[in-house]
GROMACS .gro file of C-alpha atoms in nm:
model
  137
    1UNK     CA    1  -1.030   0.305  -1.395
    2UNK     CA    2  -1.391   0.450  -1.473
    3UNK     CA    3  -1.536   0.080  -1.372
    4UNK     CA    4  -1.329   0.052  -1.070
    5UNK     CA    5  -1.426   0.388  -0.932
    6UNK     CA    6  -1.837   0.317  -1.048
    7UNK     CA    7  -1.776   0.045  -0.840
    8UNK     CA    8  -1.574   0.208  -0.543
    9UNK     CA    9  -1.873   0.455  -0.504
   10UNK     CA   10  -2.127   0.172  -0.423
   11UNK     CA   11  -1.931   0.121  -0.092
   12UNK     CA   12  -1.911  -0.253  -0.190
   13UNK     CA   13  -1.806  -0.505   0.098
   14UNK     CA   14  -1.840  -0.843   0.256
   15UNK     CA   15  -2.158  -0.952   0.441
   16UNK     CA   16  -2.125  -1.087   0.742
   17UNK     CA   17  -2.375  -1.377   0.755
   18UNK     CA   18  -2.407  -1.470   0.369
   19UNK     CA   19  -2.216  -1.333   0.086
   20UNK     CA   20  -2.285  -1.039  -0.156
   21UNK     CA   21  -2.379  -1.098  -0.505
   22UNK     CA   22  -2.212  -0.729  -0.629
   23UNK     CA   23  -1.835  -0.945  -0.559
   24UNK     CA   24  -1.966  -1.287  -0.653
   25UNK     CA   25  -2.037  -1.131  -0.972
   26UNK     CA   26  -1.649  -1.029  -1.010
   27UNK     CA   27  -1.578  -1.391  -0.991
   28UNK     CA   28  -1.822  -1.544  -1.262
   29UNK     CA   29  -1.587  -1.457  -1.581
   30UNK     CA   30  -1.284  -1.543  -1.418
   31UNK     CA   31  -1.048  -1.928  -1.379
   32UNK     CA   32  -1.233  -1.966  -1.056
   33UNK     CA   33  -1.597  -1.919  -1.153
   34UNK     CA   34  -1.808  -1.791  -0.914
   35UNK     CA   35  -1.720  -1.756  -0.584
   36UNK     CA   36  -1.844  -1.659  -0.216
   37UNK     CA   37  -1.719  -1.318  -0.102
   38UNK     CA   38  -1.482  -1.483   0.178
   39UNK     CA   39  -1.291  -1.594  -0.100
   40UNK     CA   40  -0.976  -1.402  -0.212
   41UNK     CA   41  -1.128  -1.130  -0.466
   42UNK     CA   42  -0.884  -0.830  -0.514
   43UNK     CA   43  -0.809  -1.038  -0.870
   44UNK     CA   44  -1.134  -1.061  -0.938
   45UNK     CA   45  -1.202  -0.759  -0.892
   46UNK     CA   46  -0.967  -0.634  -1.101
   47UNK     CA   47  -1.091  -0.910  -1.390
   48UNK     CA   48  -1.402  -0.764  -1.371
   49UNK     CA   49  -1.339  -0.419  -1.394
   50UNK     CA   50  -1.086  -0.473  -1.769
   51UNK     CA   51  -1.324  -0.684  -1.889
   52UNK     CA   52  -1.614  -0.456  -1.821
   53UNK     CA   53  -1.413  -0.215  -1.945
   54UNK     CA   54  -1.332  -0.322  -2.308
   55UNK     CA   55  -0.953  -0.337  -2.198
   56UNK     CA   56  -0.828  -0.657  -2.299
   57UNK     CA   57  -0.644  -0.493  -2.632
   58UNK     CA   58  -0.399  -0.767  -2.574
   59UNK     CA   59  -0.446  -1.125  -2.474
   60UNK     CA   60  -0.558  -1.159  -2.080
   61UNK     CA   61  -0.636  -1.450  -1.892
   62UNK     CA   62  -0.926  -1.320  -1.631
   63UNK     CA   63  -0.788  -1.532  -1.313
   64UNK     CA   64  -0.900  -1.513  -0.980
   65UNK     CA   65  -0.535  -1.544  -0.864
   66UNK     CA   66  -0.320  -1.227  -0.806
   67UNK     CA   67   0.028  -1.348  -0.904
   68UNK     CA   68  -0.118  -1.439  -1.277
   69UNK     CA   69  -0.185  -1.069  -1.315
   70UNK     CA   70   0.209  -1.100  -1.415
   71UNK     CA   71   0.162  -1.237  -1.738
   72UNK     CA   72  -0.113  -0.998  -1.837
   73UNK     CA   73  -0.078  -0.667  -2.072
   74UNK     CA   74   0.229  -0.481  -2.104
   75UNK     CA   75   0.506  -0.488  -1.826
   76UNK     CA   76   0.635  -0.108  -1.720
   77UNK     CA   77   0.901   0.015  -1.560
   78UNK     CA   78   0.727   0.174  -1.254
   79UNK     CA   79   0.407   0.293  -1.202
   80UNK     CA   80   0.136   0.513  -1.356
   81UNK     CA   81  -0.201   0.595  -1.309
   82UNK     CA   82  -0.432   0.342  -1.383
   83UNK     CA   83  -0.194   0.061  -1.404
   84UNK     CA   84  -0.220  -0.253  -1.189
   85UNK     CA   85   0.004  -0.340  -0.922
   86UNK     CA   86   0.069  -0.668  -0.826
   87UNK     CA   87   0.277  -0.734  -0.494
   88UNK     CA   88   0.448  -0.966  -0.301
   89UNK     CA   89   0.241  -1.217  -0.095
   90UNK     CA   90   0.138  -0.997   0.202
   91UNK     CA   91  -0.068  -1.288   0.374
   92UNK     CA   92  -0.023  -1.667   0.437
   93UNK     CA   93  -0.109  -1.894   0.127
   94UNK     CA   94  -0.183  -1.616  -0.112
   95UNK     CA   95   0.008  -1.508  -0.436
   96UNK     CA   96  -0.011  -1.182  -0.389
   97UNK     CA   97  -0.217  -0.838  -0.401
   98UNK     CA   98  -0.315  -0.689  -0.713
   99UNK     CA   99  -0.536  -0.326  -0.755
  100UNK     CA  100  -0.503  -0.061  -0.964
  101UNK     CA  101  -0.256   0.259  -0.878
  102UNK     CA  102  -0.394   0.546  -0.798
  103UNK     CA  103  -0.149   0.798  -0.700
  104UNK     CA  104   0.260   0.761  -0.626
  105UNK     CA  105   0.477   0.858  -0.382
  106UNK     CA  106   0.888   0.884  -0.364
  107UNK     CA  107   0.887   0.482  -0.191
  108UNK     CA  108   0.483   0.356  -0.226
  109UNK     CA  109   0.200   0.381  -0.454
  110UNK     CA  110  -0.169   0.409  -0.357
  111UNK     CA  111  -0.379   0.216  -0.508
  112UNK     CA  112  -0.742   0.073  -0.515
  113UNK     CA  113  -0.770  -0.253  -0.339
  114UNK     CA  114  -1.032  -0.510  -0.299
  115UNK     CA  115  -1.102  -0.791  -0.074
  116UNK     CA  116  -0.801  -0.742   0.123
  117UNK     CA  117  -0.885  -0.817   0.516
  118UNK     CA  118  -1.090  -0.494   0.476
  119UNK     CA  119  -1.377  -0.660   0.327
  120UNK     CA  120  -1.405  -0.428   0.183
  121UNK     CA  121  -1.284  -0.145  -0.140
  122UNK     CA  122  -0.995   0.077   0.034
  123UNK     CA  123  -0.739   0.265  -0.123
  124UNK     CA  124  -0.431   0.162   0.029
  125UNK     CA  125  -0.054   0.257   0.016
  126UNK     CA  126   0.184  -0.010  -0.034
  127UNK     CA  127   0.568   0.018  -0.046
  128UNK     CA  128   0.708  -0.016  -0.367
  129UNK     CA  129   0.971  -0.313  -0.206
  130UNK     CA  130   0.660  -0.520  -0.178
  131UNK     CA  131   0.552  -0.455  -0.560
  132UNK     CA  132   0.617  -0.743  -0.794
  133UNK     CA  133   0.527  -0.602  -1.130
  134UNK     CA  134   0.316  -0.327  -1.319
  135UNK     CA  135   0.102  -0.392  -1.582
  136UNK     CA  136  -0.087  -0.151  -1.812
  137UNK     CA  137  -0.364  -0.394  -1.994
   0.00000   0.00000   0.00000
């Protein structure tokens, strides 16, 4: 979480004409290598952050793709602070969302999200019917 919120307080986001090194950067360690920041990057965001951050105690593939998020770390029953979230496909030809949770509610958890038709970091709720799986890594 430390590298996610260093990163959350640089206001990070797409450029409009061009792309911005700070998220190809998230991309270059990663099954996609790197990438323009139009591209999908909440995955590679989150990549970059557990790799920055010493976390891969257990095996972890860094992928640019959301849903492969499932097969990394520890699966838990529900969520917890600083685990990641990975939902449901929320968008047309994607495998999903994946950030890291920030806070829960009774039916949602909040969590940091990247890249997501923002452009840019948000925290965002999302309902837990639309989570797929928590990890702790």
């Amino acid at each position: 979480m430390v590298k996610a919120k260093e990163e959350l307080a640089k206001d990070i986001h797409e450029f409009k004409n061009g792309s911005n090194p700070e998220i190809e950067k998230y991309f270059v360690d990663t099954t996609l290598g790197r990438q323009p920041d139009d591209v999908s990057w909440c995955a590679a965001f989150v990549s970059w952050c557990i790799k920055e951050s010493n976390g891969n105690r257990s095996p972890v593939v860094f992928s640019a793709r959301a849903a492969d998020w499932l097969n990394n770390g520890k699966g838990l029953e529900g969520p917890q602070y600083g685990a990641i979230v990975v939902t449901r496909p929320l968008a047309a030809g994607s495998s999903g969302h994946v950030g890291f949770v920030v806070g829960v509610g009774w039916d949602s958890c909040h969590a940091f999200s990247a890249g997501i038709r923002a452009m840019r970091f948000a925290p965002r709720n999302f309902k837990i019917d639309v989570v797929r799986g928590w990890r702790m890594v």
